[in-house]
Short mmCIF file of C-alpha atoms in Angstrom, two decimals:
data_model
loop_
_atom_site.label_atom_id
_atom_site.label_comp_id
_atom_site.label_asym_id
_atom_site.label_seq_id
_atom_site.Cartn_x
_atom_site.Cartn_y
_atom_site.Cartn_z
CA MET H 1 21.85 22.12 -25.50
CA THR H 2 24.36 20.82 -28.15
CA SER H 3 24.02 17.37 -29.59
CA THR H 4 27.28 16.38 -27.66
CA THR H 5 26.00 17.53 -24.40
CA ARG H 6 22.73 16.25 -24.84
CA ASP H 7 24.67 12.75 -25.51
CA LEU H 8 26.79 12.81 -22.62
CA LEU H 9 23.90 13.56 -20.45
CA LEU H 10 21.86 10.62 -21.83
CA GLN H 11 25.23 8.20 -21.16
CA SER H 12 25.27 9.31 -17.57
CA ILE H 13 21.68 8.79 -17.13
CA ARG H 14 21.76 5.46 -18.43
CA THR H 15 25.14 4.53 -16.31
CA LEU H 16 23.16 5.56 -13.29
CA LEU H 17 20.13 3.79 -14.26
CA ALA H 18 22.16 0.52 -14.85
CA ASP H 19 23.79 1.32 -11.69
CA ALA H 20 20.40 1.53 -9.84
CA GLU H 21 19.20 -1.76 -11.08
CA LYS H 22 21.99 -3.58 -9.65
CA LEU H 23 21.18 -2.06 -6.12
CA PRO H 24 20.26 -4.60 -3.17
CA ALA H 25 16.75 -5.60 -2.43
CA ASN H 26 17.21 -4.20 1.19
CA ILE H 27 17.68 -0.57 -0.36
CA PHE H 28 13.76 -0.43 -0.01
CA ASP H 29 14.16 -0.69 4.08
CA ASP H 30 15.73 2.86 4.03
CA GLN H 31 12.98 4.82 2.99
CA ALA H 32 14.43 7.92 3.99
CA GLY H 33 17.64 7.41 1.86
CA ARG H 34 15.36 6.53 -1.26
CA GLN H 35 13.35 9.47 -0.92
CA SER H 36 16.65 11.52 -1.20
CA ILE H 37 17.52 9.69 -4.19
CA GLN H 38 14.11 10.24 -5.45
CA ARG H 39 14.04 13.75 -4.76
CA GLU H 40 17.41 14.33 -6.73
CA ILE H 41 15.77 12.48 -9.58
CA ALA H 42 12.91 14.32 -9.27
CA ASN H 43 14.96 17.31 -9.78
CA LEU H 44 16.75 16.02 -12.69
CA LYS H 45 13.47 15.81 -14.47
CA TYR H 46 12.40 19.11 -13.31
CA ALA H 47 15.46 20.68 -14.93
CA THR H 48 14.85 18.85 -18.23
CA THR H 49 11.33 19.55 -18.55
CA THR H 50 9.79 22.96 -20.30
CA PRO H 51 7.60 24.91 -18.21
CA PHE H 52 4.62 24.17 -20.89
CA GLU H 53 5.11 20.49 -20.52
CA GLY H 54 5.27 20.71 -16.60
CA VAL H 55 1.69 22.22 -16.57
CA ALA H 56 0.75 19.76 -19.10
CA GLU H 57 1.72 17.15 -17.06
CA LEU H 58 -0.43 18.57 -14.08
CA CYS H 59 -3.53 18.73 -16.26
CA PHE H 60 -3.31 14.98 -17.20
CA GLN H 61 -2.48 13.52 -13.51
CA PRO H 62 -6.17 12.43 -13.49
CA HIS H 63 -5.80 10.70 -16.71
CA GLN H 64 -3.63 7.84 -14.78
CA SER H 65 -5.79 6.95 -11.78
CA ALA H 66 -8.85 6.80 -14.51
CA ALA H 67 -6.84 4.31 -16.71
CA VAL H 68 -5.91 2.07 -13.59
CA LYS H 69 -9.58 2.31 -12.27
CA ILE H 70 -11.07 0.85 -15.74
CA ALA H 71 -8.20 -1.74 -15.92
CA LEU H 72 -8.82 -2.80 -12.35
CA GLU H 73 -12.59 -2.95 -12.53
CA GLY H 74 -12.18 -4.73 -16.08
CA LYS H 75 -10.17 -7.28 -14.58
CA TRP H 76 -7.50 -6.74 -17.02
CA PHE H 77 -4.70 -7.02 -14.71
CA GLU H 78 -5.84 -10.62 -13.86
CA VAL H 79 -5.26 -11.64 -17.26
CA LEU H 80 -1.50 -10.64 -16.68
CA ALA H 81 -1.48 -12.47 -13.85
CA ASP H 82 0.41 -15.47 -15.16
CA GLY H 83 3.39 -13.48 -16.20
CA ARG H 84 3.10 -14.50 -20.06
CA PRO H 85 2.83 -11.51 -22.42
CA LYS H 86 -0.91 -11.11 -23.32
CA THR H 87 -2.37 -8.97 -26.52
CA ALA H 88 -5.16 -6.58 -26.43
CA GLN H 89 -7.48 -9.78 -28.30
CA ASP H 90 -6.29 -12.06 -25.47
CA ILE H 91 -7.62 -9.50 -22.80
CA ALA H 92 -10.54 -8.80 -24.60
CA SER H 93 -11.33 -12.70 -24.90
CA ALA H 94 -11.19 -13.06 -21.39
CA THR H 95 -13.20 -10.15 -20.22
CA GLY H 96 -15.40 -8.76 -22.86
CA ALA H 97 -13.87 -5.68 -23.25
CA GLU H 98 -13.51 -4.25 -26.92
CA PRO H 99 -9.87 -4.72 -27.92
CA GLN H 100 -9.68 -1.13 -29.26
CA LEU H 101 -10.61 0.14 -25.88
CA ILE H 102 -8.06 -2.09 -24.01
CA ALA H 103 -5.37 -0.83 -26.64
CA ARG H 104 -6.16 2.99 -25.71
CA ILE H 105 -6.38 2.35 -22.01
CA MET H 106 -3.33 0.61 -22.22
CA MET H 107 -1.41 3.33 -23.80
CA VAL H 108 -1.73 5.27 -20.48
CA LEU H 109 -0.82 2.42 -18.43
CA THR H 110 2.19 1.41 -20.25
CA ALA H 111 3.53 5.35 -20.60
CA THR H 112 3.34 5.38 -16.65
CA HIS H 113 4.99 1.85 -16.07
CA VAL H 114 1.93 0.35 -14.67
CA VAL H 115 1.73 -2.30 -17.41
CA ASP H 116 4.68 -2.88 -19.56
CA GLU H 117 4.57 -2.79 -23.47
CA ARG H 118 6.07 -6.18 -24.88
CA GLY H 119 5.40 -5.45 -28.43
CA PRO H 120 2.40 -3.91 -30.38
CA GLN H 121 -0.74 -4.15 -28.62
CA THR H 122 1.27 -6.77 -26.27
CA TYR H 123 1.35 -6.39 -22.75
CA GLY H 124 2.92 -7.88 -19.84
CA ALA H 125 2.62 -7.54 -15.83
CA THR H 126 5.41 -4.98 -13.82
CA PRO H 127 5.79 -5.02 -9.90
CA MET H 128 3.10 -2.41 -9.95
CA THR H 129 0.77 -4.56 -11.49
CA GLU H 130 1.46 -7.44 -9.09
CA ILE H 131 0.48 -4.77 -6.44
CA LEU H 132 -2.75 -4.06 -7.74
CA LEU H 133 -3.70 -7.54 -8.22
CA ASP H 134 -3.53 -7.90 -4.04
CA PRO H 135 -7.03 -7.21 -2.99
CA GLY H 136 -6.06 -4.82 -0.29
CA TRP H 137 -3.86 -2.39 -2.48
CA ALA H 138 -6.53 -2.57 -5.14
CA ASN H 139 -9.36 -1.64 -2.70
CA GLY H 140 -6.80 1.08 -1.62
CA LEU H 141 -7.10 2.67 -5.08
CA ARG H 142 -10.71 2.17 -5.17
CA HIS H 143 -10.83 4.03 -1.69
CA PHE H 144 -8.63 7.06 -3.18
CA PHE H 145 -10.68 7.30 -6.30
CA ASP H 146 -14.31 6.59 -5.19
CA HIS H 147 -14.36 7.94 -1.48
CA CYS H 148 -11.46 10.87 -1.62
CA GLY H 149 -11.84 11.74 -5.15
CA PRO H 150 -14.99 13.64 -5.09
CA SER H 151 -13.86 15.51 -1.89
CA MET H 152 -10.73 16.63 -3.43
CA ILE H 153 -12.52 17.79 -6.80
CA ASN H 154 -14.55 19.67 -4.43
CA LEU H 155 -11.82 21.12 -2.44
CA PRO H 156 -10.71 24.24 -4.69
CA GLY H 157 -14.41 25.57 -5.06
CA TYR H 158 -14.97 24.86 -1.22
CA LEU H 159 -12.07 26.95 -0.30
CA GLN H 160 -13.06 29.55 -2.75
CA ARG H 161 -16.21 29.84 -1.40
CA ASN H 162 -14.96 30.20 2.06
CA GLY H 163 -12.36 32.85 1.49
CA TYR H 164 -9.50 30.36 1.49
CA LYS H 165 -9.55 29.59 5.07
CA VAL H 166 -8.28 26.30 6.78
CA PRO H 167 -11.50 23.99 7.20
CA GLN H 168 -12.05 23.64 10.83
CA ASP H 169 -15.29 21.66 11.49
CA VAL H 170 -15.75 18.22 9.90
CA LYS H 171 -19.55 19.06 9.67
CA THR H 172 -19.30 21.78 7.46
CA GLY H 173 -16.16 20.95 5.76
CA PRO H 174 -15.03 20.10 2.17
CA PHE H 175 -15.81 16.12 2.48
CA ALA H 176 -19.46 16.96 4.11
CA ASP H 177 -19.94 19.95 1.34
CA ALA H 178 -19.25 17.14 -1.36
CA TRP H 179 -21.22 14.15 0.24
CA GLY H 180 -24.52 16.00 1.16
CA GLY H 181 -23.62 16.95 4.56
CA ARG H 182 -22.39 13.64 5.67
CA ASN H 183 -18.68 12.86 7.13
CA THR H 184 -16.82 9.92 6.40
CA TRP H 185 -18.02 7.76 9.19
CA THR H 186 -21.76 8.58 8.74
CA LEU H 187 -21.26 7.77 4.91
CA TYR H 188 -19.98 4.47 5.82
CA GLU H 189 -22.80 3.95 8.15
CA ASP H 190 -25.08 4.53 5.22
CA GLU H 191 -23.00 2.65 2.64
CA PRO H 192 -21.17 -0.06 4.51
CA GLU H 193 -19.29 -1.41 1.44
CA ARG H 194 -17.27 1.62 1.62
CA GLY H 195 -16.46 1.05 4.81
CA LYS H 196 -15.16 -2.61 4.03
CA VAL H 197 -13.01 -1.23 1.03
CA PHE H 198 -11.47 1.35 3.61
CA ASN H 199 -10.83 -1.34 6.12
CA SER H 200 -9.26 -3.81 3.63
CA CYS H 201 -7.00 -0.84 2.30
CA MET H 202 -6.26 0.25 5.86
CA THR H 203 -5.19 -3.74 7.06
CA ARG H 204 -2.99 -4.27 4.02
CA TRP H 205 -1.19 -1.03 4.47
CA LYS H 206 -0.35 -1.71 8.03
CA GLN H 207 0.69 -5.22 7.21
CA GLY H 208 4.50 -5.62 6.69
CA THR H 209 5.27 -2.20 7.95
CA ARG H 210 7.18 -1.48 11.23
CA THR H 211 5.19 -1.54 14.64
CA TRP H 212 5.49 1.24 17.21
CA THR H 213 7.60 -0.85 19.18
CA ASP H 214 10.18 -1.10 16.46
CA THR H 215 10.61 2.57 16.77
CA TYR H 216 9.97 3.16 20.29
CA PRO H 217 11.58 1.50 23.31
CA ALA H 218 8.66 0.37 24.96
CA LYS H 219 10.18 -2.36 27.10
CA SER H 220 12.80 0.18 29.00
CA LYS H 221 10.61 3.22 28.74
CA ILE H 222 7.15 1.96 30.19
CA CYS H 223 7.17 -1.63 30.92
CA GLU H 224 10.26 -1.64 33.22
CA ASN H 225 9.06 1.24 34.94
CA VAL H 226 5.37 0.80 35.75
CA ASP H 227 3.83 0.49 39.20
CA LYS H 228 3.56 -2.93 40.68
CA SER H 229 0.47 -2.62 42.07
CA LYS H 230 -2.46 -5.43 41.06
CA ASP H 231 -4.82 -3.23 39.23
CA THR H 232 -1.96 -1.00 37.42
CA VAL H 233 -2.76 -0.01 33.82
CA LEU H 234 0.46 -0.32 31.66
CA LEU H 235 -1.23 0.77 28.27
CA VAL H 236 -4.51 2.17 27.00
CA ASP H 237 -4.94 2.38 23.40
CA ILE H 238 -7.02 5.10 22.43
CA GLY H 239 -9.36 4.61 19.26
CA GLY H 240 -7.63 1.00 18.87
CA GLY H 241 -10.26 -0.47 17.18
CA ARG H 242 -10.03 -4.14 16.84
CA GLY H 243 -7.17 -4.15 19.15
CA HIS H 244 -4.86 -5.15 16.64
CA VAL H 245 -2.14 -2.93 18.19
CA LEU H 246 -2.37 -4.53 21.78
CA GLU H 247 -2.93 -8.00 20.08
CA ASP H 248 0.76 -7.41 18.66
CA PHE H 249 2.20 -5.83 21.65
CA VAL H 250 1.24 -8.79 23.95
CA LYS H 251 3.16 -11.37 21.67
CA ASP H 252 6.05 -10.43 23.84
CA PRO H 253 5.67 -12.04 27.13
CA ALA H 254 8.13 -9.26 28.62
CA ARG H 255 5.59 -6.43 27.80
CA ARG H 256 2.92 -8.21 30.39
CA THR H 257 3.56 -5.78 33.15
CA GLY H 258 0.30 -4.52 33.65
CA ARG H 259 -3.31 -4.42 32.40
CA LEU H 260 -3.91 -3.44 28.72
CA ILE H 261 -7.25 -1.65 27.66
CA VAL H 262 -8.38 -0.88 24.11
CA GLN H 263 -11.06 2.00 23.75
CA ASP H 264 -13.19 2.91 20.87
CA LEU H 265 -17.03 3.64 20.14
CA PRO H 266 -19.00 0.37 20.62
CA ALA H 267 -19.63 -0.16 17.02
CA ALA H 268 -15.68 -0.02 16.23
CA LEU H 269 -14.22 -2.50 18.98
CA GLY H 270 -12.99 -5.89 18.49
CA ASP H 271 -14.64 -9.11 20.03
CA ALA H 272 -14.38 -8.67 23.42
CA ASP H 273 -14.17 -12.54 24.57
CA SER H 274 -11.26 -13.15 21.95
CA LEU H 275 -9.26 -10.00 23.30
CA SER H 276 -10.03 -10.86 26.70
CA LYS H 277 -8.54 -14.41 26.24
CA GLN H 278 -5.12 -12.40 25.58
CA GLY H 279 -5.29 -10.28 28.41
CA ILE H 280 -6.65 -7.37 26.83
CA GLU H 281 -9.50 -5.44 28.09
CA THR H 282 -12.19 -3.47 25.85
CA MET H 283 -14.00 -0.32 27.15
CA ALA H 284 -16.71 1.68 25.14
CA TYR H 285 -15.31 5.10 25.11
CA ASN H 286 -15.50 8.39 22.83
CA PHE H 287 -12.27 10.46 23.16
CA PHE H 288 -14.29 13.67 23.11
CA THR H 289 -15.29 12.98 26.78
CA PRO H 290 -13.22 12.90 30.07
CA GLN H 291 -11.01 9.83 30.15
CA PRO H 292 -12.34 7.23 32.53
CA VAL H 293 -8.72 5.37 33.11
CA LYS H 294 -6.73 7.57 35.61
CA GLY H 295 -3.15 7.21 36.09
CA ALA H 296 -2.00 4.69 33.38
CA LYS H 297 1.69 4.21 32.55
CA ALA H 298 1.28 4.89 28.93
CA TYR H 299 -1.63 6.17 26.72
CA TYR H 300 -1.40 5.60 23.13
CA MET H 301 -2.98 7.01 19.71
CA ARG H 302 -2.35 5.71 16.48
CA CYS H 303 -3.15 8.02 13.42
CA ILE H 304 -6.05 9.70 15.69
CA LEU H 305 -5.07 13.38 15.54
CA HIS H 306 -4.37 13.81 11.72
CA ASP H 307 -8.14 13.10 11.28
CA TRP H 308 -9.25 16.16 13.24
CA PRO H 309 -8.16 20.14 13.13
CA ASP H 310 -6.07 21.64 15.88
CA ARG H 311 -9.27 22.54 18.07
CA ALA H 312 -10.63 19.07 18.17
CA CYS H 313 -7.30 17.88 18.75
CA ARG H 314 -6.76 20.07 21.77
CA GLU H 315 -10.00 18.61 23.26
CA ILE H 316 -8.79 15.28 22.60
CA LEU H 317 -5.43 15.66 24.22
CA SER H 318 -6.92 17.78 27.18
CA ASN H 319 -9.29 15.00 28.04
CA THR H 320 -6.17 12.46 28.13
CA ALA H 321 -3.96 15.02 29.98
CA ALA H 322 -6.51 15.33 32.74
CA ALA H 323 -6.06 11.50 33.53
CA MET H 324 -2.30 11.26 33.30
CA ARG H 325 -0.15 11.30 36.62
CA GLU H 326 2.60 14.00 36.44
CA GLY H 327 6.18 12.50 36.20
CA TYR H 328 4.86 9.24 35.72
CA SER H 329 2.30 8.77 32.74
CA LYS H 330 3.33 9.16 29.00
CA LEU H 331 1.35 10.01 25.99
CA LEU H 332 2.63 7.95 22.67
CA ILE H 333 1.39 9.27 19.56
CA ASP H 334 2.12 7.54 16.72
CA GLU H 335 1.75 9.59 13.79
CA LEU H 336 3.55 11.38 10.75
CA VAL H 337 6.09 14.14 11.67
CA LEU H 338 6.73 16.34 8.55
CA PRO H 339 10.00 17.95 7.93
CA ASP H 340 10.05 21.83 7.90
CA THR H 341 11.34 21.69 4.18
CA ASN H 342 11.70 19.35 1.49
CA VAL H 343 8.52 17.44 2.54
CA PRO H 344 8.41 13.87 0.14
CA PRO H 345 5.52 13.75 -2.04
CA GLN H 346 3.65 11.07 0.03
CA GLY H 347 3.68 13.46 3.11
CA ALA H 348 2.31 16.49 1.45
CA PHE H 349 -0.30 14.30 -0.59
CA LEU H 350 -1.41 12.82 2.63
CA ASP H 351 -1.57 16.15 4.36
CA LEU H 352 -4.11 17.46 1.51
CA SER H 353 -6.06 14.07 1.59
CA MET H 354 -6.84 14.80 5.64
CA MET H 355 -7.63 18.34 5.08
CA ALA H 356 -10.16 17.28 2.35
CA LEU H 357 -11.59 14.32 3.96
CA GLU H 358 -11.46 14.98 7.45
CA THR H 359 -10.43 18.64 7.98
CA GLY H 360 -7.41 17.18 9.51
CA ALA H 361 -3.64 17.47 8.96
CA GLU H 362 -0.52 16.06 9.01
CA ARG H 363 1.95 18.00 11.17
CA THR H 364 5.57 19.14 11.51
CA SER H 365 7.63 18.75 14.69
CA GLY H 366 7.15 22.42 15.52
CA GLN H 367 3.10 22.22 14.97
CA TRP H 368 3.05 19.06 17.19
CA GLN H 369 5.06 21.06 19.78
CA ASP H 370 2.66 23.82 19.93
CA LEU H 371 -0.31 21.70 19.70
CA LEU H 372 0.70 19.67 22.89
CA ALA H 373 1.79 22.78 24.61
CA SER H 374 -1.63 23.95 24.30
CA ALA H 375 -3.15 20.89 26.10
CA GLY H 376 -0.54 21.20 29.04
CA LEU H 377 1.71 18.87 27.65
CA ARG H 378 5.57 18.61 26.32
CA ILE H 379 7.27 16.48 24.02
CA GLU H 380 10.09 14.50 26.12
CA LYS H 381 11.25 13.06 22.27
CA ILE H 382 10.32 12.22 18.97
CA TRP H 383 11.27 8.80 18.04
CA SER H 384 12.12 8.26 14.38
CA THR H 385 13.74 5.75 12.02
CA ASN H 386 15.08 5.63 8.56
CA ALA H 387 11.63 4.44 7.41
CA GLY H 388 10.29 7.68 6.47
CA LEU H 389 7.93 10.20 8.37
CA GLU H 390 6.27 7.73 10.83
CA SER H 391 7.43 8.59 14.27
CA VAL H 392 6.53 7.83 17.86
CA ILE H 393 6.04 11.29 20.14
CA GLU H 394 6.51 10.73 23.58
CA ALA H 395 4.91 13.39 25.67
CA GLU H 396 4.36 13.99 29.35
CA ILE H 397 2.57 16.54 31.59
CA SER H 398 4.27 19.76 31.54
CA SER H 399 5.76 20.83 35.00
#
């Protein structure tokens, strides 16, 4: 590359960056559009990176997470919370850490835009810093570092020892192999603080995101087409835990057209009295057993099936299908639907996480179609928005 070509490329990139900084805030609402932009930026980076630099970057990926975790637990981000620049000595005085250590860790954090460098050993907050000051998002990092990390580190060796086959049994999968035979849920029982961190992370993750009814027209598809008999069940939330999905659902009076039931294991269910006051029934249920609620208008699952391999999913789906009324009941699956090509990094990373944690998987539309067909179900439509990969799969009994 000649110096003239390099200078022209740099000028073009600077112009694009200046234009990007002027984009309206609602650009973030169009996740699919942003992902297209990010994909082209990644292609530009790849085109200007040598193979050696690319491999070196792969080798150093764990360093960023470790540096963020150090600063998080050392409460360094909290010192930056007031928006004013702080020196390494300021952070040391507030936290007790050595200034030299702070400066060395901050080299990683400023290089990756987690913290802004304002001068020699002088730092300020960035939007990423502010996110990490939120307890829920901070617990997200703790969850992936402390809980997922050991299983992910174990994954290459596990796959090698097991002949490079897709893990199929949570009892013997990579997570259990890394954690002395325990799966995620038994680990939470043994160490409740880990469960609290996970729940905090998941609660924050869901806040401010679109609900399934923003994607799927529940009113016209199920509420207005439900039997009018007294005991009609409108919606069963399978594995619905505390009942948050149904609590949100009943906020619209037009949706109160039948019984609403949340099902989960007894320890996971929300407060029955509180939910009952909102018109929501609680029912202890294990989805690996026959579904006791027959002929409901809709059965709903959110982020259930990605926890499990196909064999287990087939059992869950078959139990649900056996309870559905042909030509009337619907199964609504609120999950990611991956594209066949150009899977965004978040979708690819989540798929690998599910393999390492639960022997589960994120799936493409074709994989969803095959999985549902194996349980006697067919996809009526996959409802999606421009918000990214999250979709609602509408399925019915195969005729």
